[in-house]
PDB file of C-alpha atoms in Angstrom:
ATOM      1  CA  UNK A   1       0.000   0.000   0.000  1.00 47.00           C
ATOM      2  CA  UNK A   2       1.192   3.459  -0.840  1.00 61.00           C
ATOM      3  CA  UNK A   3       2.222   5.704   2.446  1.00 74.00           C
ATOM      4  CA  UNK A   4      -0.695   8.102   3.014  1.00 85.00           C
ATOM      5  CA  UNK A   5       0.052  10.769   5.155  1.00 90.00           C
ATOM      6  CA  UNK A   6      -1.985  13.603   5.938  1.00 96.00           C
ATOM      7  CA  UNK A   7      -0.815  17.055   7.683  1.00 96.00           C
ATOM      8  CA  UNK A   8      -3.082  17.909  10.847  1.00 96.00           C
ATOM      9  CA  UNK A   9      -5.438  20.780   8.549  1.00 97.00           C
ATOM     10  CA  UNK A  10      -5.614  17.808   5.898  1.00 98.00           C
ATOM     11  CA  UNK A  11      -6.819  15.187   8.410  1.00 97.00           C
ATOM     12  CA  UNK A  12      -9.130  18.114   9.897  1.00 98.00           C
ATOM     13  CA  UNK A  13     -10.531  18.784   6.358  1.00 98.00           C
ATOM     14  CA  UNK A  14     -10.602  14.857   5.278  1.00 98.00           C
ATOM     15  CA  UNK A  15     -12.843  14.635   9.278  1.00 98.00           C
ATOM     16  CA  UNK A  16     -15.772  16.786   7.600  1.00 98.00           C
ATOM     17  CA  UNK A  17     -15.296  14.931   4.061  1.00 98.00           C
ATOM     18  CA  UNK A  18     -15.950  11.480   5.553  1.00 98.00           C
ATOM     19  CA  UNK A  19     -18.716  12.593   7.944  1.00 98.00           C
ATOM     20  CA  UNK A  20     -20.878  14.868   4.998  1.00 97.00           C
ATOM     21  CA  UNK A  21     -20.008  12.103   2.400  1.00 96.00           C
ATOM     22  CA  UNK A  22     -19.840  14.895  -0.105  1.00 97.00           C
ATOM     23  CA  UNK A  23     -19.147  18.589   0.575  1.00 98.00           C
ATOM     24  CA  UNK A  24     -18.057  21.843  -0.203  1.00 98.00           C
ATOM     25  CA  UNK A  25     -15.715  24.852   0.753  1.00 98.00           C
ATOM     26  CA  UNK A  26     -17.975  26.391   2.695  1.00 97.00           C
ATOM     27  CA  UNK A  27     -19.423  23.544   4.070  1.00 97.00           C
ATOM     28  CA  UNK A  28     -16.023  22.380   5.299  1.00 98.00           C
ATOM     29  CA  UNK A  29     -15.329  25.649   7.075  1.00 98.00           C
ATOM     30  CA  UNK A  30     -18.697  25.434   8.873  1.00 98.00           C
ATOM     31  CA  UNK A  31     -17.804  22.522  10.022  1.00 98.00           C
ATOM     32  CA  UNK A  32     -14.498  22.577  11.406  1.00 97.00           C
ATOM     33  CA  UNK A  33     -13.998  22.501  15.173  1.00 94.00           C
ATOM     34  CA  UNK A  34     -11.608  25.395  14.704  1.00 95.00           C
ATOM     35  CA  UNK A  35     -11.698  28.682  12.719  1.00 95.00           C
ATOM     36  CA  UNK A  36     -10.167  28.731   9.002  1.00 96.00           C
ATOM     37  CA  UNK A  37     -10.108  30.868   6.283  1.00 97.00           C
ATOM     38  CA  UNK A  38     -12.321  30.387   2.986  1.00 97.00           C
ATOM     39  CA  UNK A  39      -9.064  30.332   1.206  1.00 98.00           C
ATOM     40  CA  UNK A  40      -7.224  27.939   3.280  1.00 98.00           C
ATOM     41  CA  UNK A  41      -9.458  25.353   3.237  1.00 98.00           C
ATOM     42  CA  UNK A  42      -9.798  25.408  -0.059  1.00 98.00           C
ATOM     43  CA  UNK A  43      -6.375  25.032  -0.838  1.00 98.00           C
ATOM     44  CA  UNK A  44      -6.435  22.275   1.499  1.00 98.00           C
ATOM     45  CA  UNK A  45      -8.778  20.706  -0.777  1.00 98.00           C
ATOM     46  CA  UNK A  46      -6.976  21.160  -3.502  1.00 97.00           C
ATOM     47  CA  UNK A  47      -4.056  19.540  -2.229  1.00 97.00           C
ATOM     48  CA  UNK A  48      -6.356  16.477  -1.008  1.00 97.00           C
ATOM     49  CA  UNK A  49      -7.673  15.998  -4.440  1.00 97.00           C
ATOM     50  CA  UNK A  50      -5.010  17.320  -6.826  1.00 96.00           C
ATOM     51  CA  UNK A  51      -1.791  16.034  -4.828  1.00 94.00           C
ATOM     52  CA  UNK A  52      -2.784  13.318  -2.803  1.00 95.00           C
ATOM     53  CA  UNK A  53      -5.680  11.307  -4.722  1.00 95.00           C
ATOM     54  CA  UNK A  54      -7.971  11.113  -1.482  1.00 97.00           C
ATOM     55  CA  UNK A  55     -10.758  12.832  -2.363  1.00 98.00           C
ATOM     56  CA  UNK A  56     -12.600  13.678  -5.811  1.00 98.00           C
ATOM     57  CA  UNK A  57     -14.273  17.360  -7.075  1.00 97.00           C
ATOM     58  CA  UNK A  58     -17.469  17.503  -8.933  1.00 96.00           C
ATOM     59  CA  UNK A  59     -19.242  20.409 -10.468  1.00 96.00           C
ATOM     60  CA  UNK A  60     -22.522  21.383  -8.717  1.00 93.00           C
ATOM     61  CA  UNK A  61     -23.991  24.484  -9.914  1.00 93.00           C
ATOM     62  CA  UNK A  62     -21.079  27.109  -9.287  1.00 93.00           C
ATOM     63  CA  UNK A  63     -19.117  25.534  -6.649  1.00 93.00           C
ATOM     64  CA  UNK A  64     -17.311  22.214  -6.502  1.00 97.00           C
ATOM     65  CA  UNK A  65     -18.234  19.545  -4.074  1.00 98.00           C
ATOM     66  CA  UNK A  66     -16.186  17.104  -2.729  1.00 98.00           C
ATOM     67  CA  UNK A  67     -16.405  14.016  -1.611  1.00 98.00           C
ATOM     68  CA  UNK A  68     -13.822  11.257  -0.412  1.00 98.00           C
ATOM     69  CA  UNK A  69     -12.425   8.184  -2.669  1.00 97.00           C
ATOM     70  CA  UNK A  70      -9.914   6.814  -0.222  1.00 97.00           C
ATOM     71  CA  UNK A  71     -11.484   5.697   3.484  1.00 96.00           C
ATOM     72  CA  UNK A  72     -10.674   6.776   6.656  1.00 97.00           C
ATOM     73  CA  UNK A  73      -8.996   3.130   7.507  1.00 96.00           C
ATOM     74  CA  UNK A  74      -6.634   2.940   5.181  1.00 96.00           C
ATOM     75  CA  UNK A  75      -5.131   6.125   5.529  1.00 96.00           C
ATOM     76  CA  UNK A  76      -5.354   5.598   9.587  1.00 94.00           C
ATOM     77  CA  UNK A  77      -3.332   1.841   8.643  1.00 93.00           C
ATOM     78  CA  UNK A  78      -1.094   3.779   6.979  1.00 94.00           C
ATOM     79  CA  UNK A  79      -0.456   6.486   9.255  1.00 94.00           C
ATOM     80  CA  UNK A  80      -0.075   3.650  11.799  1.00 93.00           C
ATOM     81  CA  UNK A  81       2.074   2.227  10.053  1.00 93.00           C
ATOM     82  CA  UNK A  82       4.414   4.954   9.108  1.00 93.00           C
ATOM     83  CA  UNK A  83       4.181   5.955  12.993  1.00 93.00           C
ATOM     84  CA  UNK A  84       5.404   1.849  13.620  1.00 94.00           C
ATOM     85  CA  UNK A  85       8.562   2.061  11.407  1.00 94.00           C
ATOM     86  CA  UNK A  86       9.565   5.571  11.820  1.00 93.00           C
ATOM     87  CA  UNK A  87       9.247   5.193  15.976  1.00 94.00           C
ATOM     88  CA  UNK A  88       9.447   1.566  16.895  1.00 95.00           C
ATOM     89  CA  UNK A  89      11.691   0.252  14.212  1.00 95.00           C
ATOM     90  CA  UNK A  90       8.769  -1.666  12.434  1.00 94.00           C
ATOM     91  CA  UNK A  91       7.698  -3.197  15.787  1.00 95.00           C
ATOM     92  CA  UNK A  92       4.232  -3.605  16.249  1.00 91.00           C
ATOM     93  CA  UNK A  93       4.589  -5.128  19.749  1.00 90.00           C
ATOM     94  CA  UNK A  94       6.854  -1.908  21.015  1.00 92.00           C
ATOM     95  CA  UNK A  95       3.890   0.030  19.344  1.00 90.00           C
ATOM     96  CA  UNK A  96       1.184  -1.616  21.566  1.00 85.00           C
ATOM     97  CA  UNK A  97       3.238  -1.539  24.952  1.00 87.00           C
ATOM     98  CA  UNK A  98       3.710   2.007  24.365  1.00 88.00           C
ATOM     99  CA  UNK A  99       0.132   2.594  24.570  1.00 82.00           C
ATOM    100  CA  UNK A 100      -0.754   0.046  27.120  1.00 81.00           C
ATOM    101  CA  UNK A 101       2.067   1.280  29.343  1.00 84.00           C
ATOM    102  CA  UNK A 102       1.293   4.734  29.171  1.00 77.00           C
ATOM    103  CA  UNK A 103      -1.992   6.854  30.613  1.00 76.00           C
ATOM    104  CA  UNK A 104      -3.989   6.859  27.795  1.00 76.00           C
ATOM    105  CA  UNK A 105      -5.769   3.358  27.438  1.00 79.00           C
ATOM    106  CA  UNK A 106      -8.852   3.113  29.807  1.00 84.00           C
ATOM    107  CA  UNK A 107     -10.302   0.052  31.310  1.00 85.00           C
ATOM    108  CA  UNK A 108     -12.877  -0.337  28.662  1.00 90.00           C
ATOM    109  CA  UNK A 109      -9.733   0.683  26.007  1.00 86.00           C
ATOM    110  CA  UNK A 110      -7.887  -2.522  27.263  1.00 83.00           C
ATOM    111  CA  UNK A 111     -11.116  -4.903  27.467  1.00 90.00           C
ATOM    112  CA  UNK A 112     -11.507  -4.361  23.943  1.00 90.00           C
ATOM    113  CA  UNK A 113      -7.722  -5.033  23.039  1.00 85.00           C
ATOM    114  CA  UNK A 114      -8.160  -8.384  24.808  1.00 88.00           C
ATOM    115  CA  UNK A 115     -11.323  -9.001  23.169  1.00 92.00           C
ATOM    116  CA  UNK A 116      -9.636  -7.971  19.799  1.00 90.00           C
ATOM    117  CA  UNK A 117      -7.041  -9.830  20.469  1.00 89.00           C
ATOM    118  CA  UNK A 118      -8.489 -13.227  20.981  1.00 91.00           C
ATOM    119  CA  UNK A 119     -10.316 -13.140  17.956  1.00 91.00           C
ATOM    120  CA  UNK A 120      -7.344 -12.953  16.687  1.00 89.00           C
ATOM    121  CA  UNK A 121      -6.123 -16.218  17.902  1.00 90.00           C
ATOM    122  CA  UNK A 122      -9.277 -17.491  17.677  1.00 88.00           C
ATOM    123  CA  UNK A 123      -8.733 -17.167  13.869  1.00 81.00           C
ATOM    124  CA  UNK A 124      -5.413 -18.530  13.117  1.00 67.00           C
TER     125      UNK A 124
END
């Protein structure tokens, strides 16, 4: 699979694409969490559709809408797995106790992990 990585704005931007389904500038900027200019999220767009294949533009009346063609999974596997190789030398384990080791799994977080992880066994 091809490395998709997406800047913070671009993942912030590609957050309203997947939710609307299909979308334009201004509907983008309403729907941020943060304020952006007109212009910048429109570049951002650009970029997202012109640069880095993830999303598509289609005429409607005089404004382009936009709407995704690549899914939120695969670019969050391959964020992930950028994230493995560049921090934990491709290890997937080192990855896991990292987040298990640290504050930010809950209860619930590491419940589901087991869970996950015995349907994994379960399988081969």
């Amino acid at each position: 699979m091809a490395k998709l990585h997406l800047t913070k704005c671009e993942l912030e931007v590609m957050d309203v694409v997947w939710r609307k389904g299909r979308v334009t500038v201004q509907g983008v900027v309403d729907s941020l969490e943060r304020p952006l200019a007109y212009t910048t999220v429109m570049t951002t767009l650009k970029i997202l559709d012109e640069t880095r294949g993830v999303v598509r533009k289609k005429k409607k009346g005089r404004a382009y809408e936009y709407e995704p063609i690549v899914s939120r999974e695969k670019i969050s596997r391959s964020m992930a797995a950028d994230l493995t190789e560049r921090l934990f030398g491709g290890s997937v384990k080192s990855l896991v106790l990292s987040l298990v080791e640290g504050d930010s799994m809950s209860q619930s977080d590491i419940e589901e992990l087991k869970l996950a992880i015995q349907s994994l066994e379960s399988d081969t």
